[in-house]
PDB file of C-alpha atoms in Angstrom:
ATOM      1  CA  MET A 511     -44.430  18.183   1.587  1.00 38.00           C
ATOM      2  CA  SER A 512     -43.321  16.533   4.781  1.00 43.00           C
ATOM      3  CA  TRP A 513     -45.329  14.757   7.437  1.00 52.00           C
ATOM      4  CA  ARG A 514     -44.336  16.929  10.404  1.00 59.00           C
ATOM      5  CA  GLY A 515     -43.883  20.495   9.267  1.00 62.00           C
ATOM      6  CA  SER A 516     -41.617  21.929   6.640  1.00 74.00           C
ATOM      7  CA  THR A 517     -37.992  21.077   6.059  1.00 82.00           C
ATOM      8  CA  THR A 518     -35.116  23.334   5.167  1.00 88.00           C
ATOM      9  CA  VAL A 519     -32.537  22.597   2.501  1.00 92.00           C
ATOM     10  CA  SER A 520     -29.947  21.820   5.160  1.00 92.00           C
ATOM     11  CA  ASP A 521     -32.371  19.393   6.848  1.00 92.00           C
ATOM     12  CA  ARG A 522     -32.890  17.640   3.531  1.00 94.00           C
ATOM     13  CA  ILE A 523     -29.163  17.275   2.926  1.00 94.00           C
ATOM     14  CA  LEU A 524     -28.488  16.110   6.489  1.00 94.00           C
ATOM     15  CA  ALA A 525     -31.336  13.596   6.212  1.00 93.00           C
ATOM     16  CA  SER A 526     -29.702  12.130   3.091  1.00 95.00           C
ATOM     17  CA  LEU A 527     -26.247  11.608   4.614  1.00 93.00           C
ATOM     18  CA  PRO A 528     -27.045   8.607   6.875  1.00 94.00           C
ATOM     19  CA  TYR A 529     -27.866   6.581   3.779  1.00 95.00           C
ATOM     20  CA  LEU A 530     -24.124   6.326   3.163  1.00 92.00           C
ATOM     21  CA  LEU A 531     -24.108   3.675   5.895  1.00 93.00           C
ATOM     22  CA  PRO A 532     -26.139   1.051   3.964  1.00 93.00           C
ATOM     23  CA  VAL A 533     -24.404   1.995   0.722  1.00 92.00           C
ATOM     24  CA  LEU A 534     -20.954   1.378   2.186  1.00 91.00           C
ATOM     25  CA  ASP A 535     -22.071  -1.951   3.630  1.00 91.00           C
ATOM     26  CA  GLY A 536     -23.972  -2.945   0.501  1.00 91.00           C
ATOM     27  CA  VAL A 537     -21.037  -2.434  -1.863  1.00 91.00           C
ATOM     28  CA  SER A 538     -19.491  -5.719  -0.764  1.00 89.00           C
ATOM     29  CA  PHE A 539     -22.464  -7.591  -2.266  1.00 92.00           C
ATOM     30  CA  GLY A 540     -21.779  -6.214  -5.726  1.00 90.00           C
ATOM     31  CA  PHE A 541     -18.676  -8.296  -6.434  1.00 87.00           C
ATOM     32  CA  VAL A 542     -20.505 -10.548  -8.921  1.00 89.00           C
ATOM     33  CA  LEU A 543     -22.008  -7.633 -10.836  1.00 90.00           C
ATOM     34  CA  PHE A 544     -18.688  -5.763 -10.808  1.00 90.00           C
ATOM     35  CA  SER A 545     -16.909  -8.776 -12.308  1.00 90.00           C
ATOM     36  CA  GLN A 546     -19.581  -9.219 -15.001  1.00 91.00           C
ATOM     37  CA  PHE A 547     -20.005  -5.512 -15.742  1.00 90.00           C
ATOM     38  CA  PRO A 548     -16.677  -3.770 -15.007  1.00 87.00           C
ATOM     39  CA  TYR A 549     -18.002  -0.331 -15.968  1.00 88.00           C
ATOM     40  CA  LEU A 550     -20.234  -0.455 -12.874  1.00 86.00           C
ATOM     41  CA  LYS A 551     -17.111   0.102 -10.791  1.00 84.00           C
ATOM     42  CA  ILE A 552     -17.380   3.752 -11.814  1.00 86.00           C
ATOM     43  CA  ILE A 553     -20.057   4.214  -9.147  1.00 78.00           C
ATOM     44  CA  LEU A 554     -17.466   3.160  -6.561  1.00 80.00           C
ATOM     45  CA  LEU A 555     -14.959   5.887  -7.402  1.00 84.00           C
ATOM     46  CA  PRO A 556     -16.531   8.598  -5.201  1.00 85.00           C
ATOM     47  CA  LEU A 557     -16.946   6.044  -2.400  1.00 83.00           C
ATOM     48  CA  LEU A 558     -13.333   4.791  -2.317  1.00 84.00           C
ATOM     49  CA  PRO A 559     -12.040   7.317   0.250  1.00 85.00           C
ATOM     50  CA  LEU A 560     -15.094   6.701   2.445  1.00 87.00           C
ATOM     51  CA  LEU A 561     -14.758   2.923   2.086  1.00 84.00           C
ATOM     52  CA  SER A 562     -11.130   3.012   3.210  1.00 83.00           C
ATOM     53  CA  ILE A 563     -12.040   4.979   6.335  1.00 83.00           C
ATOM     54  CA  TYR A 564     -15.208   2.968   6.977  1.00 83.00           C
ATOM     55  CA  ASN A 565     -13.358  -0.356   6.900  1.00 80.00           C
ATOM     56  CA  THR A 566     -10.608   0.640   9.349  1.00 83.00           C
ATOM     57  CA  THR A 567     -10.596   0.173  13.104  1.00 81.00           C
ATOM     58  CA  PHE A 568     -10.878   2.769  15.845  1.00 75.00           C
ATOM     59  CA  LEU A 569      -8.055   2.491  18.397  1.00 76.00           C
ATOM     60  CA  GLY A 570      -7.029  -0.717  16.639  1.00 75.00           C
ATOM     61  CA  VAL A 571      -9.908  -2.679  18.148  1.00 80.00           C
ATOM     62  CA  ILE A 572     -13.364  -1.317  17.331  1.00 82.00           C
ATOM     63  CA  PRO A 573     -14.465  -1.106  13.681  1.00 85.00           C
ATOM     64  CA  VAL A 574     -15.194   2.451  12.539  1.00 85.00           C
ATOM     65  CA  SER A 575     -18.416   1.182  10.993  1.00 86.00           C
ATOM     66  CA  PHE A 576     -19.658   0.122  14.438  1.00 88.00           C
ATOM     67  CA  VAL A 577     -18.670   3.475  15.983  1.00 88.00           C
ATOM     68  CA  ILE A 578     -20.583   5.334  13.252  1.00 89.00           C
ATOM     69  CA  PHE A 579     -23.570   3.038  13.700  1.00 89.00           C
ATOM     70  CA  ILE A 580     -23.747   3.591  17.473  1.00 90.00           C
ATOM     71  CA  ALA A 581     -23.051   7.337  17.197  1.00 92.00           C
ATOM     72  CA  LEU A 582     -25.787   7.769  14.617  1.00 92.00           C
ATOM     73  CA  PHE A 583     -28.291   5.970  16.801  1.00 91.00           C
ATOM     74  CA  ALA A 584     -27.318   7.559  20.120  1.00 91.00           C
ATOM     75  CA  LEU A 585     -26.554  11.103  18.978  1.00 91.00           C
ATOM     76  CA  VAL A 586     -29.084  11.580  16.186  1.00 92.00           C
ATOM     77  CA  VAL A 587     -32.031   9.195  16.466  1.00 90.00           C
ATOM     78  CA  ARG A 588     -32.464   9.531  20.233  1.00 89.00           C
ATOM     79  CA  ASN A 589     -31.841  13.301  20.320  1.00 89.00           C
ATOM     80  CA  GLU A 590     -35.250  14.993  20.268  1.00 89.00           C
ATOM     81  CA  LYS A 591     -33.642  18.390  19.621  1.00 91.00           C
ATOM     82  CA  ILE A 592     -32.864  17.250  16.076  1.00 92.00           C
ATOM     83  CA  PRO A 593     -35.778  17.621  13.627  1.00 92.00           C
ATOM     84  CA  HIS A 594     -37.998  14.568  13.205  1.00 91.00           C
ATOM     85  CA  PHE A 595     -37.250  14.423   9.476  1.00 93.00           C
ATOM     86  CA  ILE A 596     -33.515  13.911  10.077  1.00 93.00           C
ATOM     87  CA  ARG A 597     -34.077  11.416  12.892  1.00 93.00           C
ATOM     88  CA  PHE A 598     -36.548   9.429  10.778  1.00 94.00           C
ATOM     89  CA  ASN A 599     -34.107   9.130   7.879  1.00 94.00           C
ATOM     90  CA  ALA A 600     -31.205   8.259  10.182  1.00 94.00           C
ATOM     91  CA  MET A 601     -33.224   5.465  11.780  1.00 94.00           C
ATOM     92  CA  GLN A 602     -34.361   4.211   8.393  1.00 95.00           C
ATOM     93  CA  ALA A 603     -30.741   4.081   7.223  1.00 95.00           C
ATOM     94  CA  ILE A 604     -29.820   2.180  10.384  1.00 95.00           C
ATOM     95  CA  LEU A 605     -32.583  -0.355   9.819  1.00 94.00           C
ATOM     96  CA  LEU A 606     -31.523  -0.805   6.194  1.00 95.00           C
ATOM     97  CA  ASP A 607     -28.009  -1.453   7.466  1.00 94.00           C
ATOM     98  CA  ILE A 608     -29.317  -4.042   9.937  1.00 93.00           C
ATOM     99  CA  VAL A 609     -31.150  -5.807   7.101  1.00 94.00           C
ATOM    100  CA  ILE A 610     -27.914  -5.836   5.096  1.00 94.00           C
ATOM    101  CA  PHE A 611     -26.062  -7.318   8.074  1.00 93.00           C
ATOM    102  CA  LEU A 612     -28.687 -10.064   8.439  1.00 94.00           C
ATOM    103  CA  CYS A 613     -28.412 -10.803   4.721  1.00 93.00           C
ATOM    104  CA  SER A 614     -24.649 -11.161   5.067  1.00 92.00           C
ATOM    105  CA  LEU A 615     -25.176 -13.705   7.838  1.00 93.00           C
ATOM    106  CA  LEU A 616     -27.569 -15.630   5.607  1.00 91.00           C
ATOM    107  CA  LEU A 617     -25.040 -15.663   2.775  1.00 90.00           C
ATOM    108  CA  LYS A 618     -22.319 -16.926   5.112  1.00 89.00           C
ATOM    109  CA  LEU A 619     -24.603 -19.764   6.181  1.00 90.00           C
ATOM    110  CA  LEU A 620     -25.379 -20.621   2.560  1.00 86.00           C
ATOM    111  CA  SER A 621     -21.688 -20.734   1.691  1.00 82.00           C
ATOM    112  CA  PHE A 622     -21.296 -23.859   3.855  1.00 84.00           C
ATOM    113  CA  PHE A 623     -23.538 -25.866   1.546  1.00 82.00           C
ATOM    114  CA  PRO A 624     -21.831 -27.466  -1.450  1.00 82.00           C
ATOM    115  CA  GLY A 625     -23.076 -26.228  -4.801  1.00 79.00           C
ATOM    116  CA  ALA A 626     -24.664 -23.083  -3.406  1.00 78.00           C
ATOM    117  CA  SER A 627     -22.378 -20.699  -5.285  1.00 84.00           C
ATOM    118  CA  PHE A 628     -25.000 -19.833  -7.907  1.00 86.00           C
ATOM    119  CA  THR A 629     -27.566 -19.145  -5.185  1.00 86.00           C
ATOM    120  CA  THR A 630     -25.062 -17.079  -3.223  1.00 89.00           C
ATOM    121  CA  GLN A 631     -24.101 -15.052  -6.286  1.00 91.00           C
ATOM    122  CA  THR A 632     -27.730 -14.433  -7.190  1.00 91.00           C
ATOM    123  CA  LEU A 633     -28.624 -13.373  -3.652  1.00 93.00           C
ATOM    124  CA  SER A 634     -25.553 -11.124  -3.451  1.00 93.00           C
ATOM    125  CA  SER A 635     -26.515  -9.363  -6.657  1.00 93.00           C
ATOM    126  CA  THR A 636     -30.114  -9.016  -5.499  1.00 94.00           C
ATOM    127  CA  ILE A 637     -29.061  -7.572  -2.143  1.00 94.00           C
ATOM    128  CA  PHE A 638     -26.713  -5.138  -3.857  1.00 94.00           C
ATOM    129  CA  LEU A 639     -29.335  -3.952  -6.334  1.00 94.00           C
ATOM    130  CA  GLY A 640     -32.065  -3.812  -3.690  1.00 94.00           C
ATOM    131  CA  THR A 641     -29.870  -1.760  -1.390  1.00 93.00           C
ATOM    132  CA  PHE A 642     -28.960   0.720  -4.091  1.00 93.00           C
ATOM    133  CA  ILE A 643     -32.534   1.095  -5.305  1.00 94.00           C
ATOM    134  CA  ALA A 644     -33.820   1.624  -1.753  1.00 95.00           C
ATOM    135  CA  VAL A 645     -31.084   4.150  -0.986  1.00 95.00           C
ATOM    136  CA  ILE A 646     -31.547   6.066  -4.238  1.00 95.00           C
ATOM    137  CA  TYR A 647     -35.293   6.228  -3.585  1.00 96.00           C
ATOM    138  CA  ALA A 648     -34.820   7.326   0.033  1.00 95.00           C
ATOM    139  CA  VAL A 649     -32.213   9.966  -0.815  1.00 96.00           C
ATOM    140  CA  PHE A 650     -34.347  11.315  -3.653  1.00 96.00           C
ATOM    141  CA  GLN A 651     -37.384  11.560  -1.373  1.00 95.00           C
ATOM    142  CA  SER A 652     -35.289  13.163   1.375  1.00 94.00           C
ATOM    143  CA  LEU A 653     -33.923  15.774  -0.985  1.00 95.00           C
ATOM    144  CA  LEU A 654     -37.501  16.568  -1.999  1.00 93.00           C
ATOM    145  CA  GLY A 655     -38.428  16.952   1.681  1.00 91.00           C
ATOM    146  CA  ARG A 656     -40.666  13.876   1.740  1.00 92.00           C
ATOM    147  CA  TYR A 657     -40.617  10.876   4.026  1.00 92.00           C
ATOM    148  CA  ALA A 658     -39.469   7.823   2.060  1.00 90.00           C
ATOM    149  CA  GLU A 659     -41.933   5.005   2.617  1.00 90.00           C
ATOM    150  CA  ILE A 660     -40.088   1.688   2.374  1.00 90.00           C
ATOM    151  CA  PRO A 661     -42.485  -1.173   3.213  1.00 88.00           C
ATOM    152  CA  ALA A 662     -41.987  -2.773   6.643  1.00 88.00           C
ATOM    153  CA  ILE A 663     -38.890  -0.685   7.378  1.00 88.00           C
ATOM    154  CA  SER A 664     -40.701   2.665   7.533  1.00 87.00           C
ATOM    155  CA  GLU A 665     -43.340   1.196   9.820  1.00 86.00           C
ATOM    156  CA  ALA A 666     -40.628   0.049  12.217  1.00 87.00           C
ATOM    157  CA  VAL A 667     -38.991   3.485  12.016  1.00 89.00           C
ATOM    158  CA  TYR A 668     -42.230   5.238  12.936  1.00 84.00           C
ATOM    159  CA  THR A 669     -42.465   3.117  16.093  1.00 83.00           C
ATOM    160  CA  GLN A 670     -38.894   4.028  17.083  1.00 82.00           C
ATOM    161  CA  VAL A 671     -38.894   7.734  16.222  1.00 82.00           C
ATOM    162  CA  ARG A 672     -41.658   9.768  17.809  1.00 76.00           C
TER     163      ARG A 672
END
């Protein structure tokens, strides 16, 4: 059951796709877990072609990740012709990606302090696991046709998407 009307199967699938954005950005935080548990790299296999495209540059200057980010916001979230369910999930994926970006800045700041490697590794693993759990939950809820309620993030999404 959805909040604003019913959703079709195609709407549910399209609402799940923007969550690739935080997944592709969150993979870089899993380096500690991947070194400790090499079998976890199996989850990266389907993402490898997307990661190679996502980490390239557009016209040799602009990162593809930034182009996708801006296109998703401008063409999907702000387009009122697209169903609310898809726009909500796209905005939620964008906000998750912003949180991941802010976490990466925090980790870069922590790396300047001597002896902070254990803290940095722990935070990286936590960010990676948190991102994957949030994305799995959101995708699962989207595929069921429900709005995924992630504390604080969903509230901010509701204020942005009307």
